[in-house]
Each structure stands twice: as structure tokens, then as C-alpha cells.
């Protein structure tokens, strides 16, 4: 049987394999030592950095080394020398630009990886100022504001722009980012003494520093200041019952989540009128702002589509440049799984000596008009909704969007989900990854298929001399073709599969345990850097709203399926390459943890292991230099 591939399906599969190949390449670019500070490499913030927007980013990416309060006491910082952001004397001599440079390009000698591939410049500035705030506080800033108003306001003005009523020509602009980011607090203090030493001469050092902290706040928004948004935009909506003959919803209110790019800025609430209508006004209409209305019905969260006044994305509910009219359906629950189907499943199989590395992505549809809340099972403490049987010898099972014991349960090689499945196409996606060991150089795996599946794509990375056979429902299938993406060949099988059937995969000519991957000498193009700082909005925004997007999921596939190199004595060149690889792996590991791909304990354990090896290499390199 032949299938017509739509353009979107081809692009989706291609993007899947591109990212998979890029991140599973076993030879990584060796990174050069961290560059020395170059102010020309520091971009000026394009808009006022909001420190509070980086709270979660700092917690996930920085706190493990620098500590939650910036004390340098993070669990992963014991083997490094992290900057103590809470110590004002440490921050005193360094400028925001220097902090930005180190954050973006790393400090390898202190085992700090570069974040340029994980965070945009705007996000880095937000993190820099969040960390900056850790050595000061609202009380100190308020004291500085009071002293500034008494002695500085007349010339420098309320906004620090030099617009005070007594200002003269040449009064500096404290809000000028292009100058201020390159000045440390010590630099500001020196210029103060040079310009008018008499001002504040009777103040204590603490008072002087409080004023300087307040002056610095003209270039960023501190964490304790609320982020207020406003504009001419209006969102109206209609709450309604989506289940046929269901009772009228009794909700009293709706919440509107307001995002700027990937950051939740604030939330607002509105009452629901008797006819189910609601309205939010005074909203910014600029491109980059996104909205999501939500409510709760019978203990289940329901949301509107993603909304935006400007830009090419999320246009469906726009009724004008400053108006959006949306809908917010709620549904009645059901315990009947009849309407649950899999519209698409993508399975990717890669190779590791002695093991297969498997990633499976399932897209579930609920074709009914009721939310499937699951079936009671006496083995579990919650009803189970979706079921994914795993091969008998699956090990190291991980799920992208949850943990076993929380959202998921695992019993006898069967993975159970406990979350409700809302009506709609693609309403749930699950990505699971695991390893399968095999003896000799052959493997035969049975994959149970519990749901009617409209289209299953199986991609097996090719090997020289690999013999592969795939059977759907007991019938041997011919490959649908090959996908060569970035120089790596995948064999592809595509077909619908009936629920309750089994997919059989037979492989001969695999890499034996302790063997060497014959594909290690790949084209250099495979080792290019992945620029993940600014993915397309149609990828990033759904991720923010809690959806699972194939592109983002495969970041975790790639990391999980990256082959581990066989250990052997390393040449100096190999040692340098390994050092660069470890730094890159630490950065990617931190990315996975930031995305929620890796639980806290696993992340800390794996990160500590990589850092220990990095330290061993650094000591070995140092010893070699001494011996030489």
C-alpha cells in the first residue's frame, strides 16, 4: 500500500531526523578555551531587562553551581569555583557586560559551560540582572532612592537621564545602556568622586553604595518590581459546554496568562457573564506578546487557543489589529476509552555497541466530545488513561514530560499515564526513550501496539552490512524509502497499524558489545552547533503553554541517544577533544534539565560525573605540561 505524504508530514519527519542526527553524532566539535573578555562581543540590551523573568532560568541553569541565593553553595559547584553573586564586594569590581560575556561564552577553567546556544541575548541579560540582584535588596534600593531624591534628583532627574531642573550640559545619562553596561559599581563610584566629591561625603559607605545600586536600576527592572503591561488590545471570549447535551458551565471566572516570548509576565482575572462571555482589556498588541485564557471545570484545566494581536503566528481568532474574539470550551468527563486513537507514531532507533537506543513519540487523538479521565485500576492510586507497552528488555526508561511515580506509572514493562485526555486532534503527546541490550550482533524486538494507529513511521539508522526486517501484524513490510539527512542514512517504514497488534523488528549486523561504530568518521557538517536559543515561535510558544512539540522533544531524544565513546588512552589531541565534548555535554545536560527533560537527582548525578571527568582531564593536562 502506498501513502501520499503531505508537505507538513515530510517537513515534520525531516526536522525530526535533522535534530536527531545532529544531537546523536558521536564526534563533537572540540571547543577552544574560553575567549578573553572582549566588550565588542557584548550586545547592548534592546529593551529594559526584567530581572524577574529570569527567576526560573536562574533556578534551573545557575543555582546548581552558584546556589539559590548566589552564595556559591550549589550542589554542583563543589568541584568548581562559582562566582558568589550575594557578595557585594565580588560584584563591585565587575561590570554587567563582563557578567554577560562569561555567561554567553563560558569560563572553561572554572568548568562553566557557555550558554550562547541555550539562551538568547535577551535571556542572558535577564539572568545577568537576576544574579546581580542577589547582592542587594529592596530595602537597600529604597534607601538609595531616598538619598538620590534628596541630593541627585535636581540634576539627574527622576529617570536618571540628566533631565533634572538643575541639569547642565554634559550631565550623564544613567539610563544609557551602551555606556552603563560597561561600568562597574567601582567605576561609578570613581566618577562620582571625580565629578562632585562634596555630594554624599558625609554618608556612610553603605549609603553611598545604596545610591549606586539605585542608579544601576535605571538600566534594568529589579526582581521585586511588578511587571505591568498595558495597551489598546481587547480580548473577548465565550465559555461554552463542548459536550453534546452537557449542563451549562457554572464557572465564575477566567484567568488570562500574559506571555512575552517564552516568559510568563503576569496573569489577570475576569468574571464570566451569565451568557458565558468574558473580556480582558488594556493589553499590549506588540509582536512578541501572547495570551492564553484558562478555566477549570470538574477539576480539569481547559484553555483557549494561543492568542496574539501581531505577528505571523496564532492569527485564527483575530478580528482586528487590536481585538481578538476567542472561545473557551469545557467538556464533561468519561471513563470510556473508545474514542482514543493514535494519529501518528514516530519511532527512531539508533545504535550503541551492544545496545539499541530507542525513542518513541506517540500523538493521541480524542475523537469524542468528552474528556477521557481514565479507568480505575486497583494497582494504582489514580485512574489510568493512556497505556504504552514496552519491549520486555527495555531499560533506563525515561519520559519527556513527567516522572514515573508522578504523572506516570510503570508496571511489568507497561507505561501508564494518569492525566486526562481532552477532546481534539493531537490533544496528548507522549515521548518515551529507553535502551535495549542484545547478544552477539543480532536483535529481535516485539513492539506491542495497543491503539489503532493511522500512521506509524519507523526509522532505523543504517549501518554497513545491516540486515533489517520489519513486520506489521505478521506481514513483512518493504521499506518505504531512505531518508538521508546531513549525511546519515535512515531506513524508513511507514504504514497504518491495527490496535492490539505487534510490530516485529529483526536486525542482523549490529555493533557488538565493546565494538566500534563504523560510522564514527562522519562528515564534519554533522558537528555543527545547534542554535537553539531562538527556535521558531510555533515551537517555543506551545512549549511554554505545556504542549509537547516534536522538535523540542527530539532535543531530549538526541541527548539520550548520544553514543558513549569507548574508553582508551587518549592522545593530547583526543584529550582536548574530550574536554570540549564534556563541556558541551554538561551544557546540553543543563539544557535538558531546564526543559524539564531530566529530574533533579538524575541531573545532579550525571552532571557531577561529567564534571569529575573534566577535572581529571584538566589535572592530566596540567601534569603533562609539568612532565614536559
Coordinates of C-alpha atoms in Angstrom, one line a residue:
X1 CA 0.0 0.0 0.0
X2 CA 1.3 3.5 -0.8
X3 CA 0.7 6.7 1.1
X4 CA 0.7 10.2 -0.1
X5 CA 3.0 12.3 2.1
X6 CA 1.8 15.8 2.8
X7 CA 4.3 18.7 2.8
X8 CA 3.8 19.2 6.6
X9 CA 4.4 15.5 7.2
X10 CA 7.6 15.5 5.2
X11 CA 8.8 18.6 7.0
X12 CA 8.0 17.2 10.4
X13 CA 9.8 13.9 9.7
X14 CA 12.7 15.8 8.2
X15 CA 13.0 18.1 11.2
X16 CA 12.8 15.1 13.4
X17 CA 15.7 13.4 11.7
X18 CA 17.8 16.5 11.3
X19 CA 17.7 17.2 15.0
X20 CA 18.1 13.5 15.9
X21 CA 21.2 13.2 13.7
X22 CA 22.8 16.5 14.9
X23 CA 22.4 15.6 18.5
X24 CA 23.4 11.9 18.3
X25 CA 26.6 12.5 16.4
X26 CA 29.3 10.8 18.5
X27 CA 32.1 13.2 17.5
X28 CA 31.6 16.7 18.9
X29 CA 33.5 19.8 17.9
X30 CA 36.3 20.3 20.4
X31 CA 35.8 23.7 22.0
X32 CA 38.6 26.2 22.2
X33 CA 39.4 27.6 25.6
X34 CA 37.0 30.3 26.7
X35 CA 37.8 33.6 24.9
X36 CA 39.2 36.5 26.9
X37 CA 36.8 39.3 27.6
X38 CA 36.0 41.4 24.6
X39 CA 33.5 44.3 25.1
X40 CA 32.8 44.4 21.4
X41 CA 31.2 40.9 21.7
X42 CA 28.6 42.2 24.2
X43 CA 25.4 43.5 22.6
X44 CA 23.5 46.4 24.1
X45 CA 20.1 45.4 25.5
X46 CA 17.4 46.2 23.0
X47 CA 14.9 46.7 25.7
X48 CA 15.0 47.1 29.5
X49 CA 16.0 43.7 31.0
X50 CA 13.4 42.4 33.5
X51 CA 15.3 40.5 36.2
X52 CA 12.2 38.8 37.5
X53 CA 11.7 37.0 34.1
X54 CA 14.9 35.0 34.7
X55 CA 13.9 33.5 38.1
X56 CA 13.2 30.1 36.7
X57 CA 16.1 30.2 34.3
X58 CA 18.5 31.0 37.2
X59 CA 17.0 28.3 39.3
X60 CA 17.5 25.6 36.7
X61 CA 20.7 26.8 35.0
X62 CA 22.7 28.7 37.5
X63 CA 21.6 27.7 41.0
X64 CA 23.1 24.2 40.8
X65 CA 26.6 25.8 41.0
X66 CA 26.0 29.4 42.3
X67 CA 23.4 28.4 44.8
X68 CA 19.7 29.6 45.0
X69 CA 20.8 32.8 46.8
X70 CA 24.0 33.3 44.9
X71 CA 26.2 32.1 47.8
X72 CA 28.2 29.7 45.6
X73 CA 27.0 26.7 47.5
X74 CA 25.1 24.9 44.8
X75 CA 25.4 21.0 44.8
X76 CA 27.3 21.0 41.5
X77 CA 29.6 23.9 42.5
X78 CA 31.8 22.0 44.9
X79 CA 34.2 21.0 42.1
X80 CA 34.3 24.4 40.5
X81 CA 34.8 28.0 41.7
X82 CA 31.5 29.7 41.1
X83 CA 31.1 33.4 41.5
X84 CA 29.4 34.4 44.7
X85 CA 26.8 36.8 43.5
X86 CA 25.5 37.5 47.0
X87 CA 28.8 39.1 48.0
X88 CA 28.6 42.8 47.1
X89 CA 32.4 43.1 47.2
X90 CA 32.7 40.4 44.5
X91 CA 30.3 42.2 42.2
X92 CA 31.7 45.6 43.0
X93 CA 34.6 45.4 40.5
X94 CA 32.8 43.8 37.6
X95 CA 30.5 45.3 35.0
X96 CA 27.3 43.8 33.7
X97 CA 28.9 43.4 30.4
X98 CA 31.6 41.2 31.9
X99 CA 28.9 39.0 33.5
X100 CA 27.2 38.8 30.2
X101 CA 30.3 37.8 28.4
X102 CA 31.1 35.0 30.8
X103 CA 27.5 33.7 30.8
X104 CA 27.4 33.7 27.0
X105 CA 30.9 32.3 26.2
X106 CA 31.6 30.3 29.4
X107 CA 34.6 30.1 31.7
X108 CA 36.1 26.7 31.0
X109 CA 38.8 27.0 33.6
X110 CA 36.0 27.2 36.2
X111 CA 34.0 24.4 34.5
X112 CA 31.3 26.8 33.4
X113 CA 29.8 25.9 30.0
X114 CA 28.8 28.6 27.5
X115 CA 25.1 29.4 27.3
X116 CA 25.1 31.0 23.9
X117 CA 23.4 28.0 22.3
X118 CA 20.7 27.7 25.0
X119 CA 19.7 31.3 25.8
X120 CA 19.1 34.3 23.6
X121 CA 21.0 37.5 24.3
X122 CA 17.8 39.0 25.9
X123 CA 17.5 36.0 28.2
X124 CA 21.2 36.2 29.1
X125 CA 20.7 39.9 30.1
X126 CA 17.7 38.9 32.2
X127 CA 19.8 36.2 34.0
X128 CA 22.7 38.6 34.5
X129 CA 20.5 41.1 36.3
X130 CA 18.7 38.5 38.3
X131 CA 22.1 37.3 39.6
X132 CA 23.0 41.0 40.1
X133 CA 20.0 41.4 42.4
X134 CA 21.3 38.7 44.7
X135 CA 23.8 41.1 46.4
X136 CA 21.3 43.8 47.0
X137 CA 17.6 44.0 48.2
X138 CA 14.6 46.2 48.1
X139 CA 15.4 47.9 51.4
X140 CA 18.8 49.0 50.3
X141 CA 17.4 50.2 47.0
X142 CA 14.7 52.2 48.7
X143 CA 17.3 53.8 50.9
X144 CA 19.3 54.7 47.8
X145 CA 16.2 56.1 46.1
X146 CA 15.6 58.4 49.1
X147 CA 19.1 59.7 49.2
X148 CA 19.1 60.1 45.4
X149 CA 15.9 62.1 45.6
X150 CA 17.5 64.4 48.2
X151 CA 20.9 65.0 46.6
X152 CA 20.9 63.9 43.0
X153 CA 17.4 64.3 41.6
X154 CA 17.6 68.0 40.8
X155 CA 20.3 67.4 38.2
X156 CA 20.0 63.8 37.1
X157 CA 16.2 63.7 37.1
X158 CA 13.6 61.0 38.1
X159 CA 14.6 58.6 35.3
X160 CA 18.3 59.3 35.6
X161 CA 18.5 60.7 32.1
X162 CA 20.0 64.0 33.2
X163 CA 16.7 65.8 32.8
X164 CA 16.5 67.4 36.2
X165 CA 15.5 71.1 36.6
X166 CA 19.1 72.0 37.6
X167 CA 20.8 69.9 34.9
X168 CA 23.6 71.4 32.9
X169 CA 25.2 70.4 29.6
X170 CA 27.1 67.1 29.9
X171 CA 25.0 65.7 32.8
X172 CA 25.4 62.0 32.4
X173 CA 22.5 59.7 31.4
X174 CA 22.4 56.8 33.9
X175 CA 19.9 55.0 31.7
X176 CA 22.2 54.9 28.6
X177 CA 22.7 51.2 28.2
X178 CA 25.6 51.5 25.7
X179 CA 27.7 53.1 28.5
X180 CA 26.3 51.7 31.7
X181 CA 26.7 48.1 30.9
X182 CA 30.5 48.6 30.7
X183 CA 30.8 50.4 34.0
X184 CA 31.2 48.5 37.3
X185 CA 29.9 49.9 40.6
X186 CA 33.5 50.8 41.4
X187 CA 33.7 52.8 38.1
X188 CA 30.5 54.7 39.0
X189 CA 31.9 55.4 42.5
X190 CA 35.1 56.8 41.0
X191 CA 33.2 59.0 38.5
X192 CA 31.1 60.3 41.4
X193 CA 34.2 61.3 43.4
X194 CA 35.7 63.0 40.3
X195 CA 32.5 64.9 39.4
X196 CA 31.4 66.2 42.8
X197 CA 33.2 64.8 45.8
X198 CA 31.3 67.0 48.1
X199 CA 28.0 65.2 47.4
X200 CA 27.5 62.4 49.9
X201 CA 30.8 62.9 51.6
X202 CA 29.1 62.6 55.0
X203 CA 27.3 59.4 54.0
X204 CA 28.5 56.0 55.2
X205 CA 29.9 53.6 52.6
X206 CA 26.7 51.6 52.9
X207 CA 24.6 54.7 52.0
X208 CA 26.9 55.5 49.1
X209 CA 26.6 52.0 47.7
X210 CA 22.8 52.1 48.2
X211 CA 22.6 55.2 45.9
X212 CA 24.8 53.5 43.3
X213 CA 22.5 50.4 43.4
X214 CA 19.5 52.7 42.8
X215 CA 21.4 54.4 39.9
X216 CA 22.0 51.0 38.4
X217 CA 18.3 50.2 38.5
X218 CA 17.8 52.8 35.7
X219 CA 19.2 50.2 33.3
X220 CA 17.1 47.2 34.4
X221 CA 13.9 46.3 36.4
X222 CA 14.7 44.7 39.8
X223 CA 13.0 41.4 40.7
X224 CA 10.7 43.0 43.3
X225 CA 9.1 45.4 40.9
X226 CA 5.9 44.1 39.4
X227 CA 5.8 43.8 35.6
X228 CA 2.9 45.9 34.3
X229 CA 1.7 45.6 30.8
X230 CA -0.9 47.7 29.0
X231 CA -2.1 48.8 25.7
X232 CA -5.2 49.2 23.4
X233 CA -5.8 45.4 22.9
X234 CA -9.0 43.7 23.9
X235 CA -9.7 40.0 24.1
X236 CA -13.3 38.9 24.3
X237 CA -14.3 35.3 24.7
X238 CA -17.1 32.8 25.1
X239 CA -17.1 30.0 27.6
X240 CA -19.4 27.1 26.5
X241 CA -20.1 23.5 27.1
X242 CA -18.5 21.4 24.4
X243 CA -20.2 18.1 25.3
X244 CA -23.5 17.5 23.5
X245 CA -26.4 17.8 25.9
X246 CA -24.0 18.6 28.7
X247 CA -25.0 21.0 31.5
X248 CA -24.2 24.7 31.3
X249 CA -20.9 25.6 32.8
X250 CA -21.0 27.1 36.3
X251 CA -17.6 28.8 36.3
X252 CA -17.5 32.3 37.8
X253 CA -14.2 33.5 36.3
X254 CA -11.5 33.1 33.7
X255 CA -7.7 33.7 34.0
X256 CA -5.6 35.3 31.3
X257 CA -1.9 34.4 31.2
X258 CA 0.2 37.1 29.5
X259 CA 3.5 36.0 27.9
X260 CA 6.3 37.9 26.3
X261 CA 8.0 35.4 24.1
X262 CA 8.6 32.4 26.4
X263 CA 8.2 34.3 29.6
X264 CA 5.1 34.5 31.7
X265 CA 4.8 38.1 32.7
X266 CA 1.6 38.2 34.7
X267 CA -2.0 37.0 35.0
X268 CA -5.3 38.7 35.1
X269 CA -8.8 37.6 36.1
X270 CA -12.2 38.4 34.7
X271 CA -15.7 37.5 35.7
X272 CA -17.9 35.5 33.4
X273 CA -21.3 37.0 32.4
X274 CA -24.5 34.9 32.6
X275 CA -24.3 34.2 28.9
X276 CA -20.7 32.8 29.2
X277 CA -18.9 35.9 27.8
X278 CA -15.8 37.4 29.3
X279 CA -13.5 40.3 28.4
X280 CA -9.9 41.5 29.1
X281 CA -8.8 45.0 28.1
X282 CA -5.7 47.2 28.3
X283 CA -3.5 44.6 26.6
X284 CA -0.3 45.3 24.6
X285 CA -0.7 44.5 20.9
X286 CA 3.0 44.4 20.0
X287 CA 4.5 41.4 18.3
X288 CA 6.0 39.0 20.9
X289 CA 3.1 39.2 23.3
X290 CA 1.0 36.0 23.6
X291 CA -2.1 35.2 25.6
X292 CA -3.8 32.1 26.9
X293 CA -7.2 32.1 28.6
X294 CA -8.0 29.3 31.0
X295 CA -10.5 28.0 33.5
X296 CA -11.2 24.8 35.5
X297 CA -14.2 22.5 35.0
X298 CA -14.7 19.5 37.2
X299 CA -11.1 19.6 38.4
X300 CA -9.6 19.7 34.8
X301 CA -7.9 22.7 33.2
X302 CA -9.1 24.0 29.9
X303 CA -7.6 26.7 27.7
X304 CA -8.3 28.8 24.7
X305 CA -6.0 28.7 21.6
X306 CA -2.8 30.7 21.9
X307 CA -3.7 34.3 21.1
X308 CA -1.6 37.1 19.6
X309 CA -2.5 40.5 18.2
X310 CA 0.6 40.9 16.0
X311 CA 3.0 38.7 14.1
X312 CA 2.5 35.8 11.7
X313 CA 1.6 33.2 14.3
X314 CA -1.7 32.4 16.1
X315 CA -3.9 34.5 13.9
X316 CA -7.1 32.4 13.9
X317 CA -9.1 34.4 16.4
X318 CA -8.0 38.0 15.4
X319 CA -10.9 40.2 14.4
X320 CA -8.8 43.4 14.0
X321 CA -5.4 44.8 14.9
X322 CA -6.5 45.5 18.4
X323 CA -9.2 42.9 19.0
X324 CA -9.4 39.1 19.5
X325 CA -12.5 37.1 19.9
X326 CA -11.8 33.6 21.2
X327 CA -13.6 30.6 22.6
X328 CA -13.1 28.5 25.7
X329 CA -14.9 25.1 25.7
X330 CA -15.2 22.8 28.6
X331 CA -16.2 19.2 28.5
X332 CA -17.9 16.6 30.6
X333 CA -15.8 13.6 31.8
X334 CA -15.9 10.0 30.6
X335 CA -14.3 6.7 31.5
X336 CA -14.9 5.2 28.1
X337 CA -11.6 4.9 26.0
X338 CA -13.4 4.1 22.7
X339 CA -12.5 7.5 21.1
X340 CA -8.8 7.4 21.9
X341 CA -6.6 6.8 18.8
X342 CA -3.0 7.4 17.7
X343 CA -2.9 9.5 14.7
X344 CA 0.8 9.3 14.2
X345 CA 3.7 7.5 15.9
X346 CA 7.3 8.1 15.1
X347 CA 9.9 5.6 16.3
X348 CA 13.6 6.2 16.0
X349 CA 16.2 3.5 16.5
X350 CA 19.9 4.2 16.8
X351 CA 22.9 2.1 17.7
X352 CA 25.3 1.8 20.6
X353 CA 27.7 -1.1 20.9
X354 CA 25.7 -3.9 22.4
X355 CA 22.5 -1.9 22.7
X356 CA 19.8 -0.3 20.7
X357 CA 18.7 3.2 21.7
X358 CA 15.0 3.8 21.1
X359 CA 12.9 6.9 21.1
X360 CA 9.1 6.6 20.6
X361 CA 6.8 9.6 20.0
X362 CA 3.0 9.0 20.1
X363 CA 0.4 11.6 19.1
X364 CA -3.0 10.8 20.6
X365 CA -6.4 12.0 19.4
X366 CA -9.6 12.0 21.4
X367 CA -12.4 11.9 18.8
X368 CA -15.2 12.2 21.2
X369 CA -16.8 15.2 22.9
X370 CA -15.9 14.2 26.4
X371 CA -12.7 14.3 28.4
X372 CA -11.3 10.9 29.0
X373 CA -10.4 10.8 32.7
X374 CA -9.2 7.2 32.8
X375 CA -10.1 3.8 34.2
X376 CA -9.8 2.8 37.8
X377 CA -7.1 0.2 38.4
X378 CA -6.6 -1.3 41.9
X379 CA -2.8 -1.4 41.3
X380 CA -2.6 2.4 41.2
X381 CA -3.7 5.4 43.3
X382 CA -5.2 7.2 40.3
X383 CA -7.2 6.2 37.2
X384 CA -5.0 5.4 34.2
X385 CA -5.7 7.0 30.8
X386 CA -3.1 6.0 28.2
X387 CA -1.1 2.8 28.0
X388 CA 2.2 2.2 26.2
X389 CA 3.6 -1.3 26.4
X390 CA 7.4 -1.5 26.2
X391 CA 9.6 -4.4 24.9
X392 CA 10.4 -7.0 27.5
X393 CA 14.0 -5.9 28.0
X394 CA 13.6 -2.1 27.9
X395 CA 15.9 -0.5 30.4
X396 CA 16.6 3.1 31.6
X397 CA 13.1 4.2 30.7
X398 CA 12.6 8.0 30.7
X399 CA 9.6 10.1 29.7
X400 CA 9.9 13.6 28.4
X401 CA 7.0 15.3 30.2
X402 CA 6.8 13.6 33.5
X403 CA 8.2 11.2 36.0
X404 CA 7.4 7.6 36.9
X405 CA 5.6 7.8 40.2
X406 CA 4.1 11.2 39.5
X407 CA 2.2 11.5 36.2
X408 CA 3.2 8.1 35.1
X409 CA 3.2 4.5 36.5
X410 CA 5.4 1.6 35.3
X411 CA 4.3 -2.0 35.9
X412 CA 5.7 -5.1 34.2
X413 CA 7.1 -3.2 31.2
X414 CA 3.9 -1.2 30.7
X415 CA 3.9 2.5 31.0
X416 CA 0.6 4.1 32.2
X417 CA -0.4 7.8 32.1
X418 CA -2.8 9.2 34.6
X419 CA -3.6 12.6 33.1
X420 CA -6.9 13.3 31.3
X421 CA -7.1 13.4 27.6
X422 CA -9.1 16.3 26.3
X423 CA -11.2 16.1 23.1
X424 CA -9.4 17.1 19.9
X425 CA -6.7 16.0 17.4
X426 CA -3.2 15.7 18.9
X427 CA -4.5 16.5 22.4
X428 CA -1.8 14.5 24.0
X429 CA 1.7 13.5 23.0
X430 CA 4.0 11.1 24.9
X431 CA 7.7 10.7 24.2
X432 CA 9.4 7.7 25.8
X433 CA 13.0 6.6 25.5
X434 CA 14.9 3.5 26.6
X435 CA 17.7 1.1 25.8
X436 CA 17.6 -2.5 24.6
X437 CA 20.5 -4.8 25.0
X438 CA 21.3 -7.6 22.6
X439 CA 23.6 -10.6 22.4
X440 CA 26.2 -11.0 19.6
X441 CA 25.2 -8.8 16.7
X442 CA 21.5 -9.6 16.3
X443 CA 18.3 -8.4 17.8
X444 CA 14.7 -9.3 17.5
X445 CA 12.3 -7.0 19.2
X446 CA 8.5 -7.1 19.6
X447 CA 6.7 -3.7 20.0
X448 CA 3.1 -4.1 21.2
X449 CA 0.7 -1.6 19.6
X450 CA -2.3 -1.1 21.9
X451 CA -4.1 1.6 19.8
X452 CA -5.4 1.9 16.3
X453 CA -2.6 3.9 14.7
X454 CA -3.3 5.8 11.5
X455 CA 0.4 6.1 10.5
X456 CA 3.5 4.5 12.1
X457 CA 6.9 5.7 10.9
X458 CA 9.8 3.5 12.0
X459 CA 13.3 5.0 11.2
X460 CA 16.3 2.8 11.8
X461 CA 19.8 4.3 11.4
X462 CA 21.7 2.4 8.8
X463 CA 25.0 0.5 9.3
X464 CA 27.3 -1.1 6.8
X465 CA 26.0 -4.6 6.2
X466 CA 22.9 -4.1 8.4
X467 CA 20.1 -6.5 7.6
X468 CA 16.8 -5.2 8.8
X469 CA 13.3 -6.7 8.6
X470 CA 10.1 -5.2 9.9
X471 CA 6.7 -6.9 10.2
X472 CA 3.4 -5.2 10.8
X473 CA 0.7 -7.5 12.0
X474 CA 2.8 -10.6 11.0
X475 CA 3.3 -9.3 7.4
X476 CA 6.8 -8.5 6.3
X477 CA 7.0 -4.9 5.1
X478 CA 9.2 -3.4 2.4
X479 CA 10.9 -0.2 3.4
X480 CA 9.1 2.9 2.3
X481 CA 12.4 4.5 1.4
X482 CA 15.5 6.1 2.8
X483 CA 16.0 9.4 4.4
X484 CA 19.5 10.9 4.0
X485 CA 19.7 13.9 6.2
X486 CA 23.0 15.6 7.0
X487 CA 24.9 12.6 5.6
X488 CA 23.2 10.0 7.9
X489 CA 21.0 7.4 6.3
X490 CA 17.9 6.1 7.9
X491 CA 15.7 3.3 6.6
X492 CA 12.0 4.2 6.9
X493 CA 9.0 2.0 7.1
X494 CA 5.5 3.7 7.1
X495 CA 2.1 2.1 7.4
X496 CA -1.1 2.1 9.4
X497 CA -1.2 -0.5 12.3
X498 CA -4.2 -2.0 14.0
X499 CA -4.7 -1.8 17.7
X500 CA -3.8 -4.9 19.6
X501 CA -1.2 -6.0 17.0
X502 CA 2.6 -6.3 17.3
X503 CA 5.4 -4.8 15.3
X504 CA 8.4 -7.1 14.9
X505 CA 11.8 -5.8 14.2
X506 CA 14.7 -8.1 13.2
X507 CA 18.3 -6.8 12.9
X508 CA 21.5 -8.5 11.9
X509 CA 24.9 -7.0 11.6
X510 CA 24.7 -4.8 14.7
X511 CA 27.6 -3.4 16.6
X512 CA 28.7 -6.0 19.2
X513 CA 29.3 -5.0 22.8
X514 CA 32.8 -3.4 23.0
X515 CA 32.8 -2.8 19.3
X516 CA 33.5 0.4 17.4
X517 CA 30.8 2.3 15.5
X518 CA 31.9 2.1 11.8
X519 CA 30.2 5.5 11.2
X520 CA 32.5 7.5 13.5
X521 CA 34.2 9.1 10.6
X522 CA 31.2 11.2 9.5
X523 CA 31.2 14.4 7.5
X524 CA 32.3 17.4 9.6
X525 CA 29.0 19.1 8.8
X526 CA 27.3 16.8 11.3
X527 CA 29.1 18.5 14.1
X528 CA 27.9 22.0 13.6
X529 CA 26.5 23.9 16.6
X530 CA 22.8 23.7 17.1
X531 CA 21.4 27.2 17.6
X532 CA 18.6 26.6 20.0
X533 CA 18.5 30.0 21.6
X534 CA 15.7 31.3 19.4
X535 CA 13.6 28.4 18.0
X536 CA 10.6 29.4 15.8
X537 CA 7.7 30.8 17.7
X538 CA 5.4 27.9 16.7
X539 CA 7.8 25.7 18.5
X540 CA 8.7 27.8 21.5
X541 CA 5.3 29.1 22.4
X542 CA 3.5 25.7 22.6
X543 CA 6.3 24.5 24.8
X544 CA 5.6 27.4 27.2
X545 CA 2.0 26.6 27.3
X546 CA 2.6 23.0 28.3
X547 CA 2.2 21.3 24.9
X548 CA 4.7 18.8 23.6
X549 CA 6.3 19.7 20.3
X550 CA 8.1 17.1 18.3
X551 CA 11.1 19.4 17.5
X552 CA 11.7 20.1 21.2
X553 CA 11.1 16.5 22.2
X554 CA 13.9 15.4 20.0
X555 CA 16.4 17.6 21.8
X556 CA 15.9 15.0 24.6
X557 CA 16.0 12.2 22.1
X558 CA 19.3 13.3 20.8
X559 CA 20.9 13.7 24.2
X560 CA 19.6 10.3 25.4
X561 CA 20.7 8.6 22.2
X562 CA 24.2 10.1 22.1
X563 CA 26.7 7.3 21.8
X564 CA 29.2 6.8 24.6
X565 CA 32.7 6.6 23.4
X566 CA 34.8 3.5 24.2
X567 CA 37.4 4.5 26.7
X568 CA 41.1 4.1 25.7
X569 CA 44.3 6.1 26.4
X570 CA 43.9 9.4 24.8
X571 CA 46.4 11.4 22.8
X572 CA 46.8 15.1 23.6
X573 CA 44.6 15.9 20.6
X574 CA 42.0 13.4 21.8
X575 CA 42.2 14.8 25.3
X576 CA 41.5 18.3 24.1
X577 CA 38.6 17.0 22.0
X578 CA 37.2 15.0 25.0
X579 CA 37.5 18.1 27.2
X580 CA 35.5 20.1 24.7
X581 CA 32.9 17.3 24.4
X582 CA 32.5 17.1 28.2
X583 CA 31.9 20.9 28.4
X584 CA 29.3 20.6 25.6
X585 CA 27.6 17.6 27.2
X586 CA 27.4 19.5 30.5
X587 CA 25.8 22.4 28.7
X588 CA 23.3 20.1 26.9
X589 CA 22.6 18.3 30.2
X590 CA 21.8 21.6 31.8
X591 CA 19.5 22.4 28.8
X592 CA 17.6 19.2 29.3
X593 CA 17.2 19.9 33.0
X594 CA 16.0 23.4 32.2
X595 CA 13.4 22.0 29.7
X596 CA 12.2 19.6 32.4
X597 CA 13.6 16.6 30.4
X598 CA 15.7 15.4 33.4
X599 CA 14.7 15.1 37.0
X600 CA 16.7 16.8 39.7
X601 CA 18.5 13.8 41.1
X602 CA 19.4 12.3 37.7
X603 CA 20.7 15.7 36.5
X604 CA 22.9 16.3 39.6
X605 CA 24.3 12.8 39.4
X606 CA 25.1 12.9 35.7
X607 CA 26.4 16.4 35.9
X608 CA 28.7 15.6 38.8
X609 CA 30.0 12.6 36.9
X610 CA 30.8 14.7 33.8
X611 CA 32.5 17.4 35.9
X612 CA 34.6 14.8 37.7
X613 CA 35.9 13.5 34.4
X614 CA 36.5 17.1 33.3
X615 CA 38.6 17.8 36.4
X616 CA 40.6 14.6 35.8
X617 CA 41.3 15.7 32.3
X618 CA 42.4 19.1 33.4
X619 CA 44.7 17.6 36.0
X620 CA 46.1 15.2 33.5
X621 CA 46.8 18.1 31.1
X622 CA 48.4 20.1 33.8
X623 CA 50.6 17.0 34.8
X624 CA 51.6 16.6 31.2
X625 CA 52.8 20.2 31.0
X626 CA 54.8 19.7 34.2
X627 CA 56.4 16.5 32.9
X628 CA 57.2 18.1 29.7

